[in-house]
Amino acid sequence: MSLLGGLLVWVALGTCAAVVQPPLLPDRSAIVQLFEWTFKEIEEECKNFLGPYGFAGVQTSPINEYIVINPSRPWYERYQPISYKIISRSGNEDEFKKMVETCNKVGVRIFVDVVFNHMSGDAPNARGTGGSPADPKNKYYPAVPYNKSHFHSTCSIESYQNAHEVRNCELVGLRDLDQSQFYVREKIIEYLNHLIDLGVGGFRVDAVKHMWPADVQYIYSKVKSLSTVHGFKAGTKPYIYQEVIDLGGEGIKATEYTDFGSVVDFVYSREVGKAFGGRNQLKWLRSYGTSWGILPSEKSLAFIDNHDNQRDGGEDILSYKRPREYKMANAFMLSWPHGTKRIMSSYDFTERDQGPPHNKDNSIAPVIRKPDMSCGGGWICEHRWRQIYNMVGFNNAVKGTVVKNFWDNGNNQIAYCRGNKGFIAFNGENSNMDVLLQTCLPAGTYCDVISGSRQGNGRCSGKSIIVDSSGMGKINIPRDGEDGVLAIHLNVRV
Ligand SMILES: *[C@@H]1O[C@H](CO)[C@@H](O)[C@H](O)[C@H]1NC(C)=O
């Protein structure tokens, strides 16, 4: 009996210790990846948009010094570090610091994309964004400093079945750091702790599949708690979500990393993309959860697309290029209680390697913000699409509730409630949806947050939905409407 009791306590403690709640404001829960944005633009966005609209955080692109690839300046240069100095196309350390302070003040946390699996690949006369020289051929990065002795010997990854190769050889020729060495670990920990001193809330860690679990676990264990100077509660651990691409069939599993951090859930992205892209019936989403092969909610960084799979993910991945399906997929993610949710914010691209919109001198071009909230100047700003930012509001409004009254028509029309706080319906069919459904909401008139918004004067600029005293509402989503989704919640009663 006492043995069993001890066992139970041990299991319970083990589970608690492993779960890190993201350090987000209690009433907020969606992070936006502002891909390639400058610190000045992110600061402005926190103040005037993300804070007021209830976003919980921003994921930046890598901010440390990385190799300059002339003349094209592709986006992937950011994933080839030269040093851990904070200087990039997004700005310098002073600008970063100011941005973090401003964003924290309006309740928006900063999550930095950190790259420490490797350094830059081979390039003659390599220079970093801060002007530091490097000799990648000889694995010499004096601005850290790292030399040859800090790297694995050169070999290429021939088979993703072979965990040893995946973790010890070079990912596309990028010099592969040996994180088992004390010196290398120290340099990485120093960088992460510096970011914590500057007030960040956590990290998205790049290429984690290519590092040994024990090494990254050690590094995380030496990272400080978040800064109380920047408003975090004493003892709060950074939120760490790791890029471990595991779509099945490889030698390395995402679950090798979930005991000490969250993982970016690529299966989530694929399965939701498949359903709303017309390759799986929406009715099956009734059971969307771990039985689909996605990670448990508290370990999952849920997303529809990111900068990699919007380029290379194939036909299962939805992006801004298929806006109708994409908005539906995001609405599903933001209304389904699973994972920490990340929204993508892209720039327009026609070629895979194309870098961000830029000026003649290669500095990043300004984000043009239009009166209708959308963006110009080559920036897509999915997070500023009404159908997406209003669903961030929905997500916040229904927090803590469960899915109730899941309804489907046997095919691609579905609807469900979130407790007694919200209701959403999707029409993924080539026919009209016109049904009387239980909304679980108190009687009243509600403003559909997809077709419009509740205005300051209490009016609705979109469809109004009348809910009767038994909670029933007439739900109409025409097949040729701008959007195939409708959503209402308690905060948009008119
Ligand atoms: C590499 O750097 C380490 C640590 O700074 C140093 O002890 C070692 O002598 C260097 N090795 C070479 C080959 O330069």
JSON list of C-alpha atoms in Angstrom, two decimals, residues 215-398:
[
{"chain": "A", "resi": 215, "resn": "ASP", "atom": "CA", "xyz": [21.95, 17.62, -24.55]},
{"chain": "A", "resi": 216, "resn": "VAL", "atom": "CA", "xyz": [18.99, 19.92, -25.11]},
{"chain": "A", "resi": 217, "resn": "GLN", "atom": "CA", "xyz": [17.46, 18.82, -21.83]},
{"chain": "A", "resi": 218, "resn": "TYR", "atom": "CA", "xyz": [20.68, 19.80, -20.04]},
{"chain": "A", "resi": 219, "resn": "ILE", "atom": "CA", "xyz": [20.74, 23.19, -21.75]},
{"chain": "A", "resi": 220, "resn": "TYR", "atom": "CA", "xyz": [17.10, 23.93, -20.82]},
{"chain": "A", "resi": 221, "resn": "SER", "atom": "CA", "xyz": [17.76, 22.86, -17.23]},
{"chain": "A", "resi": 222, "resn": "LYS", "atom": "CA", "xyz": [20.43, 25.56, -16.90]},
{"chain": "A", "resi": 223, "resn": "VAL", "atom": "CA", "xyz": [18.30, 28.36, -18.32]},
{"chain": "A", "resi": 224, "resn": "LYS", "atom": "CA", "xyz": [17.09, 30.91, -15.77]},
{"chain": "A", "resi": 225, "resn": "SER", "atom": "CA", "xyz": [13.53, 31.62, -14.78]},
{"chain": "A", "resi": 226, "resn": "LEU", "atom": "CA", "xyz": [11.88, 34.52, -16.56]},
{"chain": "A", "resi": 227, "resn": "SER", "atom": "CA", "xyz": [12.75, 38.04, -15.49]},
{"chain": "A", "resi": 228, "resn": "THR", "atom": "CA", "xyz": [10.66, 39.49, -12.66]},
{"chain": "A", "resi": 229, "resn": "VAL", "atom": "CA", "xyz": [11.92, 42.94, -13.72]},
{"chain": "A", "resi": 230, "resn": "HIS", "atom": "CA", "xyz": [9.87, 42.43, -16.87]},
{"chain": "A", "resi": 231, "resn": "GLY", "atom": "CA", "xyz": [6.73, 41.43, -15.03]},
{"chain": "A", "resi": 232, "resn": "PHE", "atom": "CA", "xyz": [6.96, 37.65, -14.90]},
{"chain": "A", "resi": 233, "resn": "LYS", "atom": "CA", "xyz": [6.04, 35.89, -11.67]},
{"chain": "A", "resi": 234, "resn": "ALA", "atom": "CA", "xyz": [9.10, 34.69, -9.76]},
{"chain": "A", "resi": 235, "resn": "GLY", "atom": "CA", "xyz": [10.06, 31.16, -10.74]},
{"chain": "A", "resi": 236, "resn": "THR", "atom": "CA", "xyz": [8.25, 31.15, -14.08]},
{"chain": "A", "resi": 237, "resn": "LYS", "atom": "CA", "xyz": [10.09, 28.94, -16.55]},
{"chain": "A", "resi": 238, "resn": "PRO", "atom": "CA", "xyz": [10.48, 30.02, -20.17]},
{"chain": "A", "resi": 239, "resn": "TYR", "atom": "CA", "xyz": [8.02, 28.49, -22.60]},
{"chain": "A", "resi": 240, "resn": "ILE", "atom": "CA", "xyz": [10.13, 26.34, -24.93]},
{"chain": "A", "resi": 241, "resn": "TYR", "atom": "CA", "xyz": [8.67, 24.84, -28.08]},
{"chain": "A", "resi": 242, "resn": "GLN", "atom": "CA", "xyz": [10.92, 22.72, -30.18]},
{"chain": "A", "resi": 243, "resn": "GLU", "atom": "CA", "xyz": [11.01, 22.11, -33.89]},
{"chain": "A", "resi": 244, "resn": "VAL", "atom": "CA", "xyz": [10.95, 18.33, -34.19]},
{"chain": "A", "resi": 245, "resn": "ILE", "atom": "CA", "xyz": [9.47, 17.46, -37.56]},
{"chain": "A", "resi": 246, "resn": "ASP", "atom": "CA", "xyz": [7.92, 14.04, -37.05]},
{"chain": "A", "resi": 247, "resn": "LEU", "atom": "CA", "xyz": [5.37, 13.08, -39.66]},
{"chain": "A", "resi": 248, "resn": "GLY", "atom": "CA", "xyz": [5.96, 9.41, -38.90]},
{"chain": "A", "resi": 249, "resn": "GLY", "atom": "CA", "xyz": [8.26, 6.85, -40.47]},
{"chain": "A", "resi": 250, "resn": "GLU", "atom": "CA", "xyz": [11.59, 8.24, -39.25]},
{"chain": "A", "resi": 251, "resn": "GLY", "atom": "CA", "xyz": [14.17, 7.06, -36.74]},
{"chain": "A", "resi": 252, "resn": "ILE", "atom": "CA", "xyz": [13.42, 9.96, -34.37]},
{"chain": "A", "resi": 253, "resn": "LYS", "atom": "CA", "xyz": [10.10, 10.62, -32.63]},
{"chain": "A", "resi": 254, "resn": "ALA", "atom": "CA", "xyz": [8.75, 13.93, -31.37]},
{"chain": "A", "resi": 255, "resn": "THR", "atom": "CA", "xyz": [7.95, 12.23, -28.06]},
{"chain": "A", "resi": 256, "resn": "GLU", "atom": "CA", "xyz": [11.68, 11.86, -27.32]},
{"chain": "A", "resi": 257, "resn": "TYR", "atom": "CA", "xyz": [11.57, 15.59, -26.53]},
{"chain": "A", "resi": 258, "resn": "THR", "atom": "CA", "xyz": [8.22, 16.11, -24.82]},
{"chain": "A", "resi": 259, "resn": "ASP", "atom": "CA", "xyz": [9.36, 15.38, -21.25]},
{"chain": "A", "resi": 260, "resn": "PHE", "atom": "CA", "xyz": [11.16, 18.72, -21.07]},
{"chain": "A", "resi": 261, "resn": "GLY", "atom": "CA", "xyz": [9.42, 21.03, -23.52]},
{"chain": "A", "resi": 262, "resn": "SER", "atom": "CA", "xyz": [6.63, 21.47, -26.02]},
{"chain": "A", "resi": 263, "resn": "VAL", "atom": "CA", "xyz": [6.96, 20.46, -29.64]},
{"chain": "A", "resi": 264, "resn": "VAL", "atom": "CA", "xyz": [5.81, 22.19, -32.82]},
{"chain": "A", "resi": 265, "resn": "ASP", "atom": "CA", "xyz": [3.13, 19.78, -34.03]},
{"chain": "A", "resi": 266, "resn": "PHE", "atom": "CA", "xyz": [3.56, 19.16, -37.75]},
{"chain": "A", "resi": 267, "resn": "VAL", "atom": "CA", "xyz": [0.93, 16.41, -37.74]},
{"chain": "A", "resi": 268, "resn": "TYR", "atom": "CA", "xyz": [-1.59, 18.97, -36.44]},
{"chain": "A", "resi": 269, "resn": "SER", "atom": "CA", "xyz": [-0.75, 21.27, -39.34]},
{"chain": "A", "resi": 270, "resn": "ARG", "atom": "CA", "xyz": [-1.07, 18.47, -41.88]},
{"chain": "A", "resi": 271, "resn": "GLU", "atom": "CA", "xyz": [-4.33, 16.97, -40.60]},
{"chain": "A", "resi": 272, "resn": "VAL", "atom": "CA", "xyz": [-6.23, 20.25, -40.29]},
{"chain": "A", "resi": 273, "resn": "GLY", "atom": "CA", "xyz": [-4.86, 21.31, -43.68]},
{"chain": "A", "resi": 274, "resn": "LYS", "atom": "CA", "xyz": [-6.03, 18.05, -45.21]},
{"chain": "A", "resi": 275, "resn": "ALA", "atom": "CA", "xyz": [-9.54, 18.39, -43.81]},
{"chain": "A", "resi": 276, "resn": "PHE", "atom": "CA", "xyz": [-10.14, 22.00, -44.84]},
{"chain": "A", "resi": 277, "resn": "GLY", "atom": "CA", "xyz": [-8.25, 21.49, -48.09]},
{"chain": "A", "resi": 278, "resn": "GLY", "atom": "CA", "xyz": [-10.94, 18.97, -49.09]},
{"chain": "A", "resi": 279, "resn": "ARG", "atom": "CA", "xyz": [-8.88, 15.82, -48.61]},
{"chain": "A", "resi": 280, "resn": "ASN", "atom": "CA", "xyz": [-10.67, 14.47, -45.53]},
{"chain": "A", "resi": 281, "resn": "GLN", "atom": "CA", "xyz": [-14.28, 14.87, -44.43]},
{"chain": "A", "resi": 282, "resn": "LEU", "atom": "CA", "xyz": [-14.85, 17.56, -41.82]},
{"chain": "A", "resi": 283, "resn": "LYS", "atom": "CA", "xyz": [-17.21, 15.29, -39.85]},
{"chain": "A", "resi": 284, "resn": "TRP", "atom": "CA", "xyz": [-14.22, 13.29, -38.63]},
{"chain": "A", "resi": 285, "resn": "LEU", "atom": "CA", "xyz": [-12.90, 16.33, -36.76]},
{"chain": "A", "resi": 286, "resn": "ARG", "atom": "CA", "xyz": [-15.39, 15.43, -34.03]},
{"chain": "A", "resi": 287, "resn": "SER", "atom": "CA", "xyz": [-12.61, 13.38, -32.44]},
{"chain": "A", "resi": 288, "resn": "TYR", "atom": "CA", "xyz": [-9.69, 15.68, -33.23]},
{"chain": "A", "resi": 289, "resn": "GLY", "atom": "CA", "xyz": [-7.08, 14.84, -30.61]},
{"chain": "A", "resi": 290, "resn": "THR", "atom": "CA", "xyz": [-4.29, 12.42, -29.80]},
{"chain": "A", "resi": 291, "resn": "SER", "atom": "CA", "xyz": [-6.02, 9.54, -31.60]},
{"chain": "A", "resi": 292, "resn": "TRP", "atom": "CA", "xyz": [-5.06, 11.38, -34.81]},
{"chain": "A", "resi": 293, "resn": "GLY", "atom": "CA", "xyz": [-1.38, 11.16, -33.92]},
{"chain": "A", "resi": 294, "resn": "ILE", "atom": "CA", "xyz": [-1.16, 14.75, -32.71]},
{"chain": "A", "resi": 295, "resn": "LEU", "atom": "CA", "xyz": [0.61, 15.54, -29.46]},
{"chain": "A", "resi": 296, "resn": "PRO", "atom": "CA", "xyz": [-1.24, 15.94, -26.14]},
{"chain": "A", "resi": 297, "resn": "SER", "atom": "CA", "xyz": [-2.68, 19.43, -25.78]},
{"chain": "A", "resi": 298, "resn": "GLU", "atom": "CA", "xyz": [-0.25, 20.64, -23.11]},
{"chain": "A", "resi": 299, "resn": "LYS", "atom": "CA", "xyz": [2.75, 19.61, -25.25]},
{"chain": "A", "resi": 300, "resn": "SER", "atom": "CA", "xyz": [1.49, 20.83, -28.58]},
{"chain": "A", "resi": 301, "resn": "LEU", "atom": "CA", "xyz": [2.31, 24.03, -30.41]},
{"chain": "A", "resi": 302, "resn": "ALA", "atom": "CA", "xyz": [-0.58, 23.95, -32.86]},
{"chain": "A", "resi": 303, "resn": "PHE", "atom": "CA", "xyz": [-0.39, 25.74, -36.19]},
{"chain": "A", "resi": 304, "resn": "ILE", "atom": "CA", "xyz": [-1.73, 25.69, -39.74]},
{"chain": "A", "resi": 305, "resn": "ASP", "atom": "CA", "xyz": [1.46, 26.72, -41.55]},
{"chain": "A", "resi": 306, "resn": "ASN", "atom": "CA", "xyz": [4.89, 28.15, -40.82]},
{"chain": "A", "resi": 307, "resn": "HIS", "atom": "CA", "xyz": [7.65, 29.65, -42.95]},
{"chain": "A", "resi": 308, "resn": "ASP", "atom": "CA", "xyz": [8.95, 26.18, -43.88]},
{"chain": "A", "resi": 309, "resn": "ASN", "atom": "CA", "xyz": [5.89, 24.17, -44.70]},
{"chain": "A", "resi": 310, "resn": "GLN", "atom": "CA", "xyz": [4.10, 27.03, -46.49]},
{"chain": "A", "resi": 311, "resn": "ARG", "atom": "CA", "xyz": [6.97, 26.61, -48.97]},
{"chain": "A", "resi": 312, "resn": "ASP", "atom": "CA", "xyz": [7.81, 22.91, -48.84]},
{"chain": "A", "resi": 313, "resn": "GLY", "atom": "CA", "xyz": [4.85, 21.18, -47.18]},
{"chain": "A", "resi": 314, "resn": "GLY", "atom": "CA", "xyz": [3.06, 19.99, -50.31]},
{"chain": "A", "resi": 315, "resn": "GLU", "atom": "CA", "xyz": [-0.65, 19.88, -51.02]},
{"chain": "A", "resi": 316, "resn": "ASP", "atom": "CA", "xyz": [-1.78, 19.05, -47.48]},
{"chain": "A", "resi": 317, "resn": "ILE", "atom": "CA", "xyz": [-0.56, 22.39, -46.13]},
{"chain": "A", "resi": 318, "resn": "LEU", "atom": "CA", "xyz": [-2.82, 25.43, -46.42]},
{"chain": "A", "resi": 319, "resn": "SER", "atom": "CA", "xyz": [-1.48, 28.98, -46.56]},
{"chain": "A", "resi": 320, "resn": "TYR", "atom": "CA", "xyz": [-2.55, 32.49, -47.50]},
{"chain": "A", "resi": 321, "resn": "LYS", "atom": "CA", "xyz": [-2.41, 31.30, -51.11]},
{"chain": "A", "resi": 322, "resn": "ARG", "atom": "CA", "xyz": [-5.73, 29.45, -50.57]},
{"chain": "A", "resi": 323, "resn": "PRO", "atom": "CA", "xyz": [-7.43, 32.09, -48.42]},
{"chain": "A", "resi": 324, "resn": "ARG", "atom": "CA", "xyz": [-10.94, 30.63, -48.12]},
{"chain": "A", "resi": 325, "resn": "GLU", "atom": "CA", "xyz": [-9.76, 27.22, -46.91]},
{"chain": "A", "resi": 326, "resn": "TYR", "atom": "CA", "xyz": [-7.01, 28.83, -44.87]},
{"chain": "A", "resi": 327, "resn": "LYS", "atom": "CA", "xyz": [-9.39, 31.07, -42.91]},
{"chain": "A", "resi": 328, "resn": "MET", "atom": "CA", "xyz": [-11.58, 28.05, -42.15]},
{"chain": "A", "resi": 329, "resn": "ALA", "atom": "CA", "xyz": [-8.57, 26.05, -40.92]},
{"chain": "A", "resi": 330, "resn": "ASN", "atom": "CA", "xyz": [-7.48, 28.92, -38.65]},
{"chain": "A", "resi": 331, "resn": "ALA", "atom": "CA", "xyz": [-11.04, 29.30, -37.36]},
{"chain": "A", "resi": 332, "resn": "PHE", "atom": "CA", "xyz": [-11.03, 25.61, -36.50]},
{"chain": "A", "resi": 333, "resn": "MET", "atom": "CA", "xyz": [-7.69, 25.87, -34.69]},
{"chain": "A", "resi": 334, "resn": "LEU", "atom": "CA", "xyz": [-8.79, 28.95, -32.76]},
{"chain": "A", "resi": 335, "resn": "SER", "atom": "CA", "xyz": [-12.09, 27.35, -31.72]},
{"chain": "A", "resi": 336, "resn": "TRP", "atom": "CA", "xyz": [-10.85, 23.86, -30.87]},
{"chain": "A", "resi": 337, "resn": "PRO", "atom": "CA", "xyz": [-9.42, 23.41, -27.36]},
{"chain": "A", "resi": 338, "resn": "HIS", "atom": "CA", "xyz": [-6.08, 21.83, -28.16]},
{"chain": "A", "resi": 339, "resn": "GLY", "atom": "CA", "xyz": [-2.54, 23.13, -27.88]},
{"chain": "A", "resi": 340, "resn": "THR", "atom": "CA", "xyz": [-0.95, 26.55, -27.73]},
{"chain": "A", "resi": 341, "resn": "LYS", "atom": "CA", "xyz": [-1.93, 28.20, -30.97]},
{"chain": "A", "resi": 342, "resn": "ARG", "atom": "CA", "xyz": [0.39, 29.96, -33.39]},
{"chain": "A", "resi": 343, "resn": "ILE", "atom": "CA", "xyz": [-0.82, 32.08, -36.28]},
{"chain": "A", "resi": 344, "resn": "MET", "atom": "CA", "xyz": [1.42, 32.67, -39.29]},
{"chain": "A", "resi": 345, "resn": "SER", "atom": "CA", "xyz": [2.04, 36.14, -40.68]},
{"chain": "A", "resi": 346, "resn": "SER", "atom": "CA", "xyz": [3.78, 35.97, -44.05]},
{"chain": "A", "resi": 347, "resn": "TYR", "atom": "CA", "xyz": [5.14, 38.16, -46.77]},
{"chain": "A", "resi": 348, "resn": "ASP", "atom": "CA", "xyz": [4.08, 37.42, -50.32]},
{"chain": "A", "resi": 349, "resn": "PHE", "atom": "CA", "xyz": [6.46, 35.15, -52.25]},
{"chain": "A", "resi": 350, "resn": "THR", "atom": "CA", "xyz": [6.55, 33.63, -55.70]},
{"chain": "A", "resi": 351, "resn": "GLU", "atom": "CA", "xyz": [9.86, 31.84, -55.28]},
{"chain": "A", "resi": 352, "resn": "ARG", "atom": "CA", "xyz": [10.81, 29.56, -52.43]},
{"chain": "A", "resi": 353, "resn": "ASP", "atom": "CA", "xyz": [14.02, 31.30, -51.38]},
{"chain": "A", "resi": 354, "resn": "GLN", "atom": "CA", "xyz": [12.77, 34.86, -51.82]},
{"chain": "A", "resi": 355, "resn": "GLY", "atom": "CA", "xyz": [13.64, 37.11, -48.89]},
{"chain": "A", "resi": 356, "resn": "PRO", "atom": "CA", "xyz": [11.35, 39.70, -47.29]},
{"chain": "A", "resi": 357, "resn": "PRO", "atom": "CA", "xyz": [10.19, 42.91, -48.99]},
{"chain": "A", "resi": 358, "resn": "HIS", "atom": "CA", "xyz": [13.20, 45.20, -48.96]},
{"chain": "A", "resi": 359, "resn": "ASN", "atom": "CA", "xyz": [14.50, 48.60, -49.95]},
{"chain": "A", "resi": 360, "resn": "LYS", "atom": "CA", "xyz": [17.30, 49.26, -52.45]},
{"chain": "A", "resi": 361, "resn": "ASP", "atom": "CA", "xyz": [19.91, 49.08, -49.70]},
{"chain": "A", "resi": 362, "resn": "ASN", "atom": "CA", "xyz": [18.57, 45.63, -48.70]},
{"chain": "A", "resi": 363, "resn": "SER", "atom": "CA", "xyz": [17.06, 46.89, -45.46]},
{"chain": "A", "resi": 364, "resn": "ILE", "atom": "CA", "xyz": [13.65, 45.36, -44.76]},
{"chain": "A", "resi": 365, "resn": "ALA", "atom": "CA", "xyz": [10.80, 47.41, -46.23]},
{"chain": "A", "resi": 366, "resn": "PRO", "atom": "CA", "xyz": [8.16, 48.99, -44.01]},
{"chain": "A", "resi": 367, "resn": "VAL", "atom": "CA", "xyz": [4.87, 47.23, -43.32]},
{"chain": "A", "resi": 368, "resn": "ILE", "atom": "CA", "xyz": [2.16, 49.34, -44.94]},
{"chain": "A", "resi": 369, "resn": "ARG", "atom": "CA", "xyz": [-0.93, 49.37, -42.71]},
{"chain": "A", "resi": 370, "resn": "LYS", "atom": "CA", "xyz": [-4.14, 50.25, -44.56]},
{"chain": "A", "resi": 371, "resn": "PRO", "atom": "CA", "xyz": [-7.28, 51.81, -43.06]},
{"chain": "A", "resi": 372, "resn": "ASP", "atom": "CA", "xyz": [-9.19, 48.54, -43.50]},
{"chain": "A", "resi": 373, "resn": "MET", "atom": "CA", "xyz": [-6.51, 46.91, -41.25]},
{"chain": "A", "resi": 374, "resn": "SER", "atom": "CA", "xyz": [-4.95, 44.85, -44.04]},
{"chain": "A", "resi": 375, "resn": "CYS", "atom": "CA", "xyz": [-1.33, 45.29, -45.09]},
{"chain": "A", "resi": 376, "resn": "GLY", "atom": "CA", "xyz": [0.50, 46.31, -48.23]},
{"chain": "A", "resi": 377, "resn": "GLY", "atom": "CA", "xyz": [4.06, 46.64, -49.42]},
{"chain": "A", "resi": 378, "resn": "GLY", "atom": "CA", "xyz": [4.37, 42.88, -49.96]},
{"chain": "A", "resi": 379, "resn": "TRP", "atom": "CA", "xyz": [3.27, 41.96, -46.42]},
{"chain": "A", "resi": 380, "resn": "ILE", "atom": "CA", "xyz": [0.32, 39.57, -46.14]},
{"chain": "A", "resi": 381, "resn": "CYS", "atom": "CA", "xyz": [-0.42, 40.07, -42.43]},
{"chain": "A", "resi": 382, "resn": "GLU", "atom": "CA", "xyz": [-2.80, 37.12, -42.08]},
{"chain": "A", "resi": 383, "resn": "HIS", "atom": "CA", "xyz": [-3.12, 38.10, -38.41]},
{"chain": "A", "resi": 384, "resn": "ARG", "atom": "CA", "xyz": [-4.80, 41.32, -39.54]},
{"chain": "A", "resi": 385, "resn": "TRP", "atom": "CA", "xyz": [-7.49, 39.53, -41.53]},
{"chain": "A", "resi": 386, "resn": "ARG", "atom": "CA", "xyz": [-10.79, 40.06, -39.73]},
{"chain": "A", "resi": 387, "resn": "GLN", "atom": "CA", "xyz": [-11.64, 36.35, -39.93]},
{"chain": "A", "resi": 388, "resn": "ILE", "atom": "CA", "xyz": [-8.43, 35.59, -38.05]},
{"chain": "A", "resi": 389, "resn": "TYR", "atom": "CA", "xyz": [-8.11, 38.37, -35.45]},
{"chain": "A", "resi": 390, "resn": "ASN", "atom": "CA", "xyz": [-11.78, 38.06, -34.57]},
{"chain": "A", "resi": 391, "resn": "MET", "atom": "CA", "xyz": [-11.20, 34.35, -33.98]},
{"chain": "A", "resi": 392, "resn": "VAL", "atom": "CA", "xyz": [-8.36, 35.26, -31.60]},
{"chain": "A", "resi": 393, "resn": "GLY", "atom": "CA", "xyz": [-11.10, 37.13, -29.72]},
{"chain": "A", "resi": 394, "resn": "PHE", "atom": "CA", "xyz": [-13.31, 34.02, -29.88]},
{"chain": "A", "resi": 395, "resn": "ASN", "atom": "CA", "xyz": [-10.47, 31.85, -28.59]},
{"chain": "A", "resi": 396, "resn": "ASN", "atom": "CA", "xyz": [-9.96, 34.20, -25.63]},
{"chain": "A", "resi": 397, "resn": "ALA", "atom": "CA", "xyz": [-13.70, 34.44, -24.93]},
{"chain": "A", "resi": 398, "resn": "VAL", "atom": "CA", "xyz": [-14.25, 30.67, -24.69]}
]
